[in-house]
């Protein structure tokens, strides 16, 4: 399965034609998803704007620019606010390697038809950022010029509350934070509408995993690994289907193993139990992302291919 | 320092030079049609585009998903949260003001957030005086009588009889609960069986207005209470409950305005009562536009206070387009003047006297047309807004586009404002549109005349609908388009 065909990189310091092209291509599908379950209690544009203004005021100029590029419509603006979006469940495994020069590596596991496949290089608020995109300006994983790396994994709980979609919170972290302490403060402050496990690494080598949920205070776990549960299993079916405990156990043992090298650890993300082929069920591994803050590099990995990006420059598209 | 406006000419000039953006936010612009031509920077923000994009002062945002509307307040609150509306108001800048047909506390909060000043008394005050029980009390204080009544909670039919006997009302009664409109909360009760039919809507509903049942004719009058006094418009007839126009028995379905609609004595009495009521309302803290319904006892000719609508209404389009309005200024301009806090000194008595003169009242009528059949359909063809013509055989055809109702030249022409259009659903009670023409549409017995019937038939034939099951698939959020009352 040549999944990497769908990937492409964009490089726009300020959102412009490239982002607009992305919007035009992806919006019909996002709109269907956004409106899929009716509009019931879905927030209005004004409610969404009010929340963005309260929690992420620095992003407002970017948001307004994106709305303008999206045609100035109400529905797109509400979607782009990512305030109380419809629920979405992903899988993912992620960990920070600290035995030698630290790096963060993660598998993004999801349904291949629902992958945006964009790597966005930007400098929207003056800080260069490279990230895997989701929901058109959100972040699945990424790094900024201060060396701060973030990555998300679904927290394995069905609960949906009041808050923002996590990809936008990660975007906000990359645009405004310098280190792990900054990022933890943001995660403490901004409500997430669902449960996620956020793994962080910064340029000084600090790392942790933060468990966020709409119904609880955040929990900061010094062990910088995460799969798809928070402390205990709450959604057994999802846990079994995605083998979250098995993957977590594998990561813990790998990192604890004295013989394990960095190369072996990276390679393990391309093999079971971390690497999943359950694409039809929505849990297949779509890419592996490796972030090295010391080099300012992001590498996307597949079993037989890699795609190198640097903060400073975009590499248009993976070959093959 | 602001110069005090001292006459109609100065008031007209003031509004012709107005720089403050003023918005009428509502489902359609029907109620305040044409005010934009008197007031510079007056624009309409509407949910329904009755003019297919051809009215220069109407802004209708693209429809976006929303919860099902249950009221005009819901529509306004939706509009105020819509990105295109917010961008439109922001882009036009200034220190914007807004007026509504209906609004609630949520509307006020949204306006505050958007920097829009609401140019009407607070919703809480409007709600208080709109209460039918409170209206009776204000009227009593002002010397404006209501139909013989008593105000009380009702616990049972026996209790009702006791209350009626104590007040000397007899047993043939009309009951009204505090809020409600167009006949929905008025109950005619002459025996226990009739009481039982409505018992669950009466018992536990708080204080109820219990009236002696009289044979009455409805009428409407609009006025505006200002710091200089209450300005009173002409007394209009009301069209009520015609089955050709509305499925609701007792539901309002139009008005007529003409100089001798009622006897001189009734007209004078109504004007006097309205002035007094307006003065009493101002003492309650209310300012600006309001409407009173008066009920005329057909046996005694006695005039009674019916209800108060503390707002613009469906009859406002009549009041604001009559000859006196064109000669001086539409009544609504005085509402804007009162709200603007510009100092003015007007001889209200002289203005009221002039407006009462028969020469200043020309004859117009309006029909509010609803879908009266118990059927649901998807509209595939609908008549355009504009000027329609009726030939000598009573055949109705489209003449030309216009958004000025004054463009109606003769009784053979009518202005039709389309509400439900292609792609909307018609269902029992759905507003189809409003037809406005010169002359009368009722006879002297207050029944629809032949011309009215021909106009209704003539316009309705231009509506075509297909059954719901063969309609193209629509997003669920479109199902309720037009699902509200115009009022």
CSV table of C-alpha atoms in Angstrom, one decimal, chain B residues 16-460:
chain,number,residue,atom,x,y,z
B,16,UNK,CA,-31.6,62.5,5.5
B,17,UNK,CA,-28.2,63.4,6.8
B,18,UNK,CA,-28.0,60.6,9.3
B,19,UNK,CA,-24.5,59.1,9.6
B,20,UNK,CA,-25.2,56.5,12.3
B,21,UNK,CA,-25.7,53.0,10.8
B,22,UNK,CA,-29.1,51.7,11.9
B,23,UNK,CA,-30.1,48.1,11.2
B,24,UNK,CA,-33.5,46.4,11.2
B,25,UNK,CA,-32.7,42.8,11.9
B,26,UNK,CA,-35.6,40.5,11.2
B,27,UNK,CA,-36.9,37.6,9.2
B,28,UNK,CA,-37.9,40.0,6.4
B,29,UNK,CA,-38.0,43.8,6.0
B,30,UNK,CA,-41.8,43.8,5.7
B,31,UNK,CA,-42.6,45.7,8.9
B,32,UNK,CA,-40.3,48.6,8.2
B,33,UNK,CA,-40.4,48.5,4.4
B,34,UNK,CA,-39.3,51.9,2.9
B,35,UNK,CA,-37.9,53.4,6.1
B,36,UNK,CA,-34.5,53.3,4.5
B,37,UNK,CA,-35.7,56.0,2.0
B,38,UNK,CA,-36.3,58.3,4.9
B,39,UNK,CA,-33.2,57.5,6.9
B,40,UNK,CA,-29.8,57.5,5.4
B,41,UNK,CA,-27.7,54.6,6.6
B,42,UNK,CA,-30.7,52.5,7.5
B,43,UNK,CA,-30.3,48.9,6.3
B,44,UNK,CA,-32.1,45.6,6.7
B,45,UNK,CA,-30.5,42.4,7.7
B,46,UNK,CA,-32.9,39.6,7.0
B,47,UNK,CA,-33.1,35.8,6.9
B,48,UNK,CA,-35.3,35.6,3.9
B,49,UNK,CA,-34.6,37.4,0.7
B,50,UNK,CA,-38.1,38.4,-0.6
B,51,UNK,CA,-36.5,40.4,-3.4
B,52,UNK,CA,-34.1,37.8,-4.9
B,53,UNK,CA,-31.1,40.1,-4.2
B,54,UNK,CA,-32.7,43.2,-5.9
B,55,UNK,CA,-33.4,45.4,-2.9
B,56,UNK,CA,-30.3,47.6,-2.4
B,57,UNK,CA,-30.7,48.0,1.3
B,58,UNK,CA,-31.4,44.4,2.2
B,59,UNK,CA,-28.6,42.1,3.3
B,60,UNK,CA,-29.3,38.4,3.5
B,61,UNK,CA,-26.4,36.1,4.6
B,62,UNK,CA,-25.9,32.7,3.0
B,63,UNK,CA,-27.9,30.2,5.0
B,64,UNK,CA,-25.8,28.1,7.3
B,65,UNK,CA,-26.7,25.2,9.5
B,66,UNK,CA,-28.8,26.1,12.5
B,67,UNK,CA,-31.2,24.7,15.1
B,68,UNK,CA,-34.8,24.7,14.2
B,69,UNK,CA,-36.3,28.2,14.7
B,70,UNK,CA,-39.1,28.4,17.1
B,71,UNK,CA,-39.6,32.2,17.1
B,72,UNK,CA,-38.5,35.4,15.4
B,73,UNK,CA,-36.2,35.9,18.3
B,74,UNK,CA,-34.4,32.7,17.3
B,75,UNK,CA,-34.0,34.0,13.8
B,76,UNK,CA,-32.5,37.3,15.0
B,77,UNK,CA,-30.2,35.5,17.4
B,78,UNK,CA,-29.0,33.3,14.6
B,79,UNK,CA,-28.4,36.3,12.3
B,80,UNK,CA,-26.4,38.1,15.0
B,81,UNK,CA,-24.1,35.1,15.3
B,82,UNK,CA,-23.6,34.7,11.6
B,83,UNK,CA,-20.2,35.5,10.3
B,84,UNK,CA,-21.4,37.3,7.2
B,85,UNK,CA,-23.7,39.5,9.3
B,86,UNK,CA,-20.9,40.3,11.8
B,87,UNK,CA,-18.5,41.1,9.0
B,88,UNK,CA,-21.1,43.3,7.3
B,89,UNK,CA,-21.8,45.3,10.4
B,90,UNK,CA,-18.1,45.6,11.2
B,91,UNK,CA,-17.2,46.7,7.6
B,92,UNK,CA,-19.9,49.4,7.6
B,93,UNK,CA,-18.3,50.7,10.8
B,94,UNK,CA,-19.7,53.7,12.8
B,95,UNK,CA,-21.5,53.5,16.1
B,96,UNK,CA,-24.2,51.0,15.0
B,97,UNK,CA,-27.8,50.9,16.3
B,98,UNK,CA,-30.3,48.2,15.7
B,99,UNK,CA,-34.1,47.7,15.9
B,100,UNK,CA,-36.1,44.5,15.9
B,101,UNK,CA,-39.6,43.3,15.5
B,102,UNK,CA,-38.9,40.8,18.4
B,103,UNK,CA,-35.9,40.3,20.6
B,104,UNK,CA,-35.1,38.8,24.0
B,105,UNK,CA,-32.3,38.9,26.6
B,106,UNK,CA,-30.1,36.7,24.5
B,107,UNK,CA,-30.4,39.2,21.6
B,108,UNK,CA,-29.5,42.0,23.9
B,109,UNK,CA,-26.4,40.2,25.1
B,110,UNK,CA,-25.3,39.4,21.5
B,111,UNK,CA,-25.8,43.0,20.5
B,112,UNK,CA,-23.7,44.2,23.5
B,113,UNK,CA,-21.0,41.8,22.4
B,114,UNK,CA,-21.1,43.2,18.9
B,115,UNK,CA,-21.2,46.8,19.9
B,116,UNK,CA,-24.7,47.2,18.7
B,117,UNK,CA,-27.0,49.5,20.7
B,118,UNK,CA,-30.6,48.2,20.7
B,119,UNK,CA,-32.9,51.1,20.0
B,120,UNK,CA,-35.9,49.8,21.9
B,121,UNK,CA,-36.8,49.6,25.6
B,122,UNK,CA,-35.2,46.6,27.3
B,123,UNK,CA,-36.6,43.2,26.6
B,124,UNK,CA,-37.5,42.7,30.3
B,125,UNK,CA,-39.6,45.9,30.3
B,126,UNK,CA,-41.3,44.9,27.0
B,127,UNK,CA,-42.0,41.5,28.4
B,128,UNK,CA,-43.6,43.0,31.5
B,129,UNK,CA,-45.9,45.4,29.7
B,130,UNK,CA,-46.7,42.8,27.0
B,131,UNK,CA,-48.4,40.7,29.7
B,132,UNK,CA,-52.1,40.9,29.0
B,133,UNK,CA,-52.9,41.1,32.7
B,134,UNK,CA,-50.5,44.0,33.1
B,135,UNK,CA,-51.9,45.7,30.0
B,136,UNK,CA,-55.3,45.8,31.7
B,137,UNK,CA,-53.8,47.3,34.8
B,138,UNK,CA,-52.0,50.0,32.9
B,139,UNK,CA,-55.1,50.8,31.0
B,140,UNK,CA,-57.1,51.0,34.2
B,141,UNK,CA,-54.6,53.5,35.6
B,142,UNK,CA,-54.7,55.5,32.4
B,143,UNK,CA,-58.5,55.6,32.3
B,144,UNK,CA,-58.6,53.2,29.3
B,145,UNK,CA,-61.2,50.6,30.0
B,146,UNK,CA,-61.0,46.9,29.1
B,147,UNK,CA,-64.0,44.7,28.5
B,148,UNK,CA,-65.7,44.0,31.9
B,149,UNK,CA,-63.3,41.5,33.5
B,150,UNK,CA,-61.7,40.1,36.5
B,151,UNK,CA,-58.1,39.0,36.9
B,152,UNK,CA,-57.3,35.8,38.8
B,153,UNK,CA,-55.8,32.4,38.8
B,154,UNK,CA,-58.3,29.7,37.9
B,155,UNK,CA,-58.3,26.4,39.7
B,156,UNK,CA,-61.4,24.7,38.3
B,157,UNK,CA,-64.6,25.3,36.4
B,158,UNK,CA,-66.5,25.8,39.7
B,159,UNK,CA,-63.9,28.4,40.7
B,160,UNK,CA,-64.2,30.1,37.4
B,161,UNK,CA,-68.0,30.4,37.8
B,162,UNK,CA,-67.5,31.8,41.3
B,163,UNK,CA,-65.1,34.4,40.0
B,164,UNK,CA,-67.4,35.4,37.1
B,165,UNK,CA,-70.4,35.7,39.4
B,166,UNK,CA,-68.5,37.9,41.8
B,167,UNK,CA,-67.5,40.2,39.0
B,168,UNK,CA,-70.9,40.1,37.4
B,169,UNK,CA,-69.7,38.8,34.1
B,170,UNK,CA,-72.3,36.1,33.5
B,171,UNK,CA,-71.3,32.6,32.3
B,172,UNK,CA,-70.6,33.3,28.7
B,173,UNK,CA,-66.9,34.1,29.1
B,174,UNK,CA,-63.7,34.7,27.2
B,175,UNK,CA,-60.4,33.8,29.0
B,176,UNK,CA,-56.9,35.0,28.0
B,177,UNK,CA,-53.6,33.9,29.5
B,178,UNK,CA,-50.8,36.4,30.0
B,179,UNK,CA,-48.9,35.9,26.7
B,180,UNK,CA,-49.8,34.7,23.3
B,181,UNK,CA,-51.0,36.0,20.0
B,182,UNK,CA,-53.4,35.6,17.1
B,183,UNK,CA,-56.0,33.7,18.9
B,184,UNK,CA,-53.7,31.0,20.3
B,185,UNK,CA,-54.3,31.7,23.9
B,186,UNK,CA,-57.8,33.1,23.9
B,187,UNK,CA,-60.5,30.6,25.0
B,188,UNK,CA,-64.3,31.0,24.6
B,189,UNK,CA,-66.0,29.2,27.5
B,190,UNK,CA,-69.7,29.0,28.1
B,191,UNK,CA,-69.9,25.7,30.0
B,192,UNK,CA,-67.9,23.1,31.8
B,193,UNK,CA,-67.3,21.0,28.7
B,194,UNK,CA,-65.7,23.9,26.9
B,195,UNK,CA,-63.6,24.7,30.0
B,196,UNK,CA,-62.4,21.1,30.2
B,197,UNK,CA,-61.2,21.3,26.6
B,198,UNK,CA,-58.7,24.0,27.5
B,199,UNK,CA,-58.3,23.3,31.2
B,200,UNK,CA,-54.6,22.3,30.9
B,201,UNK,CA,-53.8,25.6,29.1
B,202,UNK,CA,-55.6,27.6,31.8
B,203,UNK,CA,-55.0,25.9,35.2
B,204,UNK,CA,-51.5,26.5,36.5
B,205,UNK,CA,-50.9,29.3,34.0
B,206,UNK,CA,-51.0,32.0,36.7
B,207,UNK,CA,-53.3,35.0,36.5
B,208,UNK,CA,-55.8,34.8,33.7
B,209,UNK,CA,-58.0,37.6,32.2
B,210,UNK,CA,-61.6,36.5,32.5
B,211,UNK,CA,-63.9,38.6,30.3
B,212,UNK,CA,-67.6,38.9,29.7
B,213,UNK,CA,-68.2,37.7,26.1
B,214,UNK,CA,-69.3,40.5,23.9
B,215,UNK,CA,-69.8,40.6,20.1
B,216,UNK,CA,-66.8,42.7,19.2
B,217,UNK,CA,-65.0,43.9,16.1
B,218,UNK,CA,-61.2,44.3,16.2
B,219,UNK,CA,-59.2,47.3,15.3
B,220,UNK,CA,-55.6,48.4,15.6
B,221,UNK,CA,-53.8,51.7,16.1
B,222,UNK,CA,-50.2,52.5,16.3
B,223,UNK,CA,-48.5,55.2,18.3
B,224,UNK,CA,-45.1,56.4,19.5
B,225,UNK,CA,-44.5,57.7,23.0
B,226,UNK,CA,-41.9,60.5,23.1
B,227,UNK,CA,-40.6,62.9,25.7
B,228,UNK,CA,-42.9,65.6,24.0
B,229,UNK,CA,-46.0,63.4,24.2
B,230,UNK,CA,-47.6,60.4,22.4
B,231,UNK,CA,-48.0,60.6,18.6
B,232,UNK,CA,-51.0,58.7,17.4
B,233,UNK,CA,-51.6,57.1,14.0
B,234,UNK,CA,-55.0,56.3,12.5
B,235,UNK,CA,-57.4,53.5,13.6
B,236,UNK,CA,-57.3,50.6,11.3
B,237,UNK,CA,-59.6,47.6,10.8
B,238,UNK,CA,-58.2,44.2,11.3
B,239,UNK,CA,-58.8,41.1,9.2
B,240,UNK,CA,-59.1,38.2,11.5
B,241,UNK,CA,-59.5,34.5,10.9
B,242,UNK,CA,-60.5,34.4,7.3
B,243,UNK,CA,-60.2,30.8,6.2
B,244,UNK,CA,-59.0,31.9,2.8
B,245,UNK,CA,-55.9,33.5,4.5
B,246,UNK,CA,-55.1,31.7,7.7
B,247,UNK,CA,-55.8,28.3,9.3
B,248,UNK,CA,-56.0,29.9,12.7
B,249,UNK,CA,-59.4,30.8,13.9
B,250,UNK,CA,-59.0,34.3,15.4
B,251,UNK,CA,-55.6,34.7,13.8
B,252,UNK,CA,-54.7,38.1,12.4
B,253,UNK,CA,-54.5,38.2,8.6
B,254,UNK,CA,-54.4,41.8,7.5
B,255,UNK,CA,-55.5,45.3,7.9
B,256,UNK,CA,-57.3,48.1,6.2
B,257,UNK,CA,-56.6,51.8,6.6
B,258,UNK,CA,-59.1,54.4,5.3
B,259,UNK,CA,-60.4,57.6,6.6
B,260,UNK,CA,-63.9,56.6,7.7
B,261,UNK,CA,-63.1,53.1,8.8
B,262,UNK,CA,-65.0,53.8,12.0
B,263,UNK,CA,-67.4,56.6,13.2
B,264,UNK,CA,-65.9,59.9,14.1
B,265,UNK,CA,-66.8,59.3,17.7
B,266,UNK,CA,-65.0,55.9,17.8
B,267,UNK,CA,-62.0,57.3,16.1
B,268,UNK,CA,-61.8,60.2,18.5
B,269,UNK,CA,-62.2,57.9,21.5
B,270,UNK,CA,-59.6,55.6,20.2
B,271,UNK,CA,-57.1,58.4,19.6
B,272,UNK,CA,-57.8,59.8,23.1
B,273,UNK,CA,-57.3,56.4,24.7
B,274,UNK,CA,-54.2,55.7,22.8
B,275,UNK,CA,-52.7,59.1,23.8
B,276,UNK,CA,-53.5,58.4,27.5
B,277,UNK,CA,-52.1,54.8,27.3
B,278,UNK,CA,-48.9,56.1,25.7
B,279,UNK,CA,-48.5,58.6,28.5
B,280,UNK,CA,-49.0,55.8,31.0
B,281,UNK,CA,-46.5,53.6,29.2
B,282,UNK,CA,-43.9,56.3,29.4
B,283,UNK,CA,-44.5,56.5,33.2
B,284,UNK,CA,-43.7,52.8,33.2
B,285,UNK,CA,-40.3,53.6,31.6
B,286,UNK,CA,-41.3,52.6,28.1
B,287,UNK,CA,-40.3,54.8,25.1
B,288,UNK,CA,-41.1,54.7,21.4
B,289,UNK,CA,-43.3,52.7,19.1
B,290,UNK,CA,-46.3,50.6,20.3
B,291,UNK,CA,-49.6,49.2,19.0
B,292,UNK,CA,-52.9,48.8,20.7
B,293,UNK,CA,-55.8,46.6,19.7
B,294,UNK,CA,-59.2,48.0,20.5
B,295,UNK,CA,-62.4,46.0,20.6
B,296,UNK,CA,-65.6,47.7,19.6
B,297,UNK,CA,-68.8,46.2,21.1
B,298,UNK,CA,-71.1,45.8,18.2
B,299,UNK,CA,-74.2,46.1,20.4
B,300,UNK,CA,-73.3,49.2,22.5
B,301,UNK,CA,-70.6,50.8,20.3
B,302,UNK,CA,-68.4,51.0,23.4
B,303,UNK,CA,-64.7,50.9,22.8
B,304,UNK,CA,-62.5,48.6,24.9
B,305,UNK,CA,-58.8,48.1,25.2
B,306,UNK,CA,-57.8,44.7,23.6
B,307,UNK,CA,-54.1,44.2,23.9
B,308,UNK,CA,-50.8,46.0,23.7
B,309,UNK,CA,-47.9,45.1,21.4
B,310,UNK,CA,-44.9,47.1,22.7
B,311,UNK,CA,-43.1,47.1,19.4
B,312,UNK,CA,-43.5,47.5,15.6
B,313,UNK,CA,-46.1,45.1,14.2
B,314,UNK,CA,-47.5,43.7,11.0
B,315,UNK,CA,-49.7,46.8,10.9
B,316,UNK,CA,-46.7,49.1,10.9
B,317,UNK,CA,-46.4,48.8,7.1
B,318,UNK,CA,-49.9,50.4,6.9
B,319,UNK,CA,-49.2,53.2,9.4
B,320,UNK,CA,-45.9,54.2,7.9
B,321,UNK,CA,-47.1,54.4,4.3
B,322,UNK,CA,-50.4,56.3,4.7
B,323,UNK,CA,-50.7,59.8,3.2
B,324,UNK,CA,-50.0,61.6,6.5
B,325,UNK,CA,-46.7,59.6,6.8
B,326,UNK,CA,-45.6,60.9,3.4
B,327,UNK,CA,-46.8,64.4,4.1
B,328,UNK,CA,-45.0,64.6,7.4
B,329,UNK,CA,-42.8,61.7,8.3
B,330,UNK,CA,-43.5,58.0,9.0
B,331,UNK,CA,-44.4,57.3,12.6
B,332,UNK,CA,-41.4,55.1,13.0
B,333,UNK,CA,-39.1,58.1,12.4
B,334,UNK,CA,-40.3,59.5,15.7
B,335,UNK,CA,-39.3,56.3,17.3
B,336,UNK,CA,-35.8,56.7,15.9
B,337,UNK,CA,-35.8,60.3,17.0
B,338,UNK,CA,-36.8,59.4,20.5
B,339,UNK,CA,-34.1,56.8,20.7
B,340,UNK,CA,-31.4,59.0,19.2
B,341,UNK,CA,-31.6,61.4,22.2
B,342,UNK,CA,-31.4,64.3,19.8
B,343,UNK,CA,-33.2,67.2,21.5
B,344,UNK,CA,-36.5,68.0,19.8
B,345,UNK,CA,-39.5,70.2,20.6
B,346,UNK,CA,-42.6,69.3,18.7
B,347,UNK,CA,-46.2,70.4,19.1
B,348,UNK,CA,-47.5,66.9,19.4
B,349,UNK,CA,-51.2,68.0,19.8
B,350,UNK,CA,-51.0,69.9,16.5
B,351,UNK,CA,-49.4,66.9,14.8
B,352,UNK,CA,-52.0,64.5,16.2
B,353,UNK,CA,-54.8,66.8,15.0
B,354,UNK,CA,-53.4,66.9,11.5
B,355,UNK,CA,-53.0,63.2,11.4
B,356,UNK,CA,-56.6,62.7,12.5
B,357,UNK,CA,-57.9,64.7,9.5
B,358,UNK,CA,-59.6,62.5,6.9
B,359,UNK,CA,-57.6,64.2,4.1
B,360,UNK,CA,-54.5,62.7,5.5
B,361,UNK,CA,-55.6,59.1,5.5
B,362,UNK,CA,-55.8,57.4,2.1
B,363,UNK,CA,-57.2,54.0,1.6
B,364,UNK,CA,-54.9,50.9,1.6
B,365,UNK,CA,-55.3,47.2,2.6
B,366,UNK,CA,-53.0,44.3,3.2
B,367,UNK,CA,-53.6,40.6,3.2
B,368,UNK,CA,-51.2,38.2,5.0
B,369,UNK,CA,-51.5,35.0,3.1
B,370,UNK,CA,-50.7,31.7,4.7
B,371,UNK,CA,-50.9,28.1,3.4
B,372,UNK,CA,-54.3,27.2,4.7
B,373,UNK,CA,-54.5,23.5,3.7
B,374,UNK,CA,-53.4,20.7,5.9
B,375,UNK,CA,-50.7,19.6,3.4
B,376,UNK,CA,-47.0,19.7,3.1
B,377,UNK,CA,-45.2,20.2,-0.1
B,378,UNK,CA,-41.9,21.4,-1.7
B,379,UNK,CA,-42.4,24.6,-3.5
B,380,UNK,CA,-41.3,24.4,-7.1
B,381,UNK,CA,-42.8,27.7,-8.4
B,382,UNK,CA,-43.6,30.9,-6.6
B,383,UNK,CA,-44.8,34.4,-7.5
B,384,UNK,CA,-42.1,37.1,-7.5
B,385,UNK,CA,-42.2,40.1,-5.3
B,386,UNK,CA,-43.3,43.2,-7.2
B,387,UNK,CA,-46.3,44.8,-8.8
B,388,UNK,CA,-49.1,42.5,-10.0
B,389,UNK,CA,-52.0,43.5,-12.2
B,390,UNK,CA,-55.6,42.3,-12.2
B,391,UNK,CA,-57.6,42.6,-15.4
B,392,UNK,CA,-61.3,43.2,-15.7
B,393,UNK,CA,-62.0,39.4,-15.6
B,394,UNK,CA,-60.2,39.1,-12.3
B,395,UNK,CA,-57.1,37.5,-13.9
B,396,UNK,CA,-53.9,38.3,-12.0
B,397,UNK,CA,-50.5,38.6,-13.8
B,398,UNK,CA,-47.0,39.9,-12.9
B,399,UNK,CA,-46.5,43.4,-14.1
B,400,UNK,CA,-43.0,44.5,-13.0
B,401,UNK,CA,-40.4,44.3,-10.3
B,402,UNK,CA,-40.5,46.9,-7.6
B,403,UNK,CA,-39.9,47.1,-3.9
B,404,UNK,CA,-41.9,50.3,-3.3
B,405,UNK,CA,-45.5,49.6,-2.3
B,406,UNK,CA,-46.4,53.2,-3.3
B,407,UNK,CA,-45.7,52.1,-6.9
B,408,UNK,CA,-49.2,50.5,-6.8
B,409,UNK,CA,-51.2,53.0,-8.9
B,410,UNK,CA,-54.8,51.8,-8.8
B,411,UNK,CA,-56.9,49.2,-7.2
B,412,UNK,CA,-56.2,47.0,-10.3
B,413,UNK,CA,-52.6,46.7,-9.0
B,414,UNK,CA,-51.1,45.2,-5.9
B,415,UNK,CA,-47.7,44.9,-4.4
B,416,UNK,CA,-46.9,41.3,-3.4
B,417,UNK,CA,-44.1,40.6,-1.0
B,418,UNK,CA,-43.1,37.0,-1.3
B,419,UNK,CA,-42.1,35.1,1.8
B,420,UNK,CA,-42.1,31.5,0.8
B,421,UNK,CA,-40.1,30.9,-2.4
B,422,UNK,CA,-38.9,28.0,-4.5
B,423,UNK,CA,-37.1,25.4,-2.4
B,424,UNK,CA,-39.1,26.2,0.7
B,425,UNK,CA,-41.7,23.9,2.1
B,426,UNK,CA,-45.3,24.9,2.5
B,427,UNK,CA,-47.3,23.4,5.3
B,428,UNK,CA,-50.4,24.5,7.2
B,429,UNK,CA,-49.8,27.9,8.6
B,430,UNK,CA,-46.6,28.7,6.6
B,431,UNK,CA,-46.4,32.3,5.5
B,432,UNK,CA,-46.7,32.6,1.7
B,433,UNK,CA,-46.5,36.4,1.4
B,434,UNK,CA,-48.2,39.7,1.9
B,435,UNK,CA,-50.4,41.5,-0.6
B,436,UNK,CA,-50.9,45.2,-0.4
B,437,UNK,CA,-53.2,47.2,-2.5
B,438,UNK,CA,-55.1,50.5,-2.6
B,439,UNK,CA,-58.7,50.5,-1.5
B,440,UNK,CA,-60.6,48.1,0.7
B,441,UNK,CA,-60.6,44.3,0.8
B,442,UNK,CA,-63.6,43.9,3.1
B,443,UNK,CA,-67.1,45.0,2.6
B,444,UNK,CA,-69.2,47.0,5.0
B,445,UNK,CA,-70.1,43.8,6.9
B,446,UNK,CA,-66.4,43.2,7.4
B,447,UNK,CA,-66.3,40.2,5.2
B,448,UNK,CA,-63.7,39.7,2.4
B,449,UNK,CA,-65.0,41.4,-0.8
B,450,UNK,CA,-64.9,39.9,-4.3
B,451,UNK,CA,-61.7,41.7,-5.2
B,452,UNK,CA,-59.9,40.3,-2.1
B,453,UNK,CA,-61.0,36.8,-3.1
B,454,UNK,CA,-59.8,37.3,-6.7
B,455,UNK,CA,-56.4,38.6,-5.5
B,456,UNK,CA,-56.0,35.6,-3.2
B,457,UNK,CA,-56.9,33.1,-5.9
B,458,UNK,CA,-54.9,35.0,-8.4
B,459,UNK,CA,-51.6,34.9,-6.4
B,460,UNK,CA,-52.1,31.4,-5.0
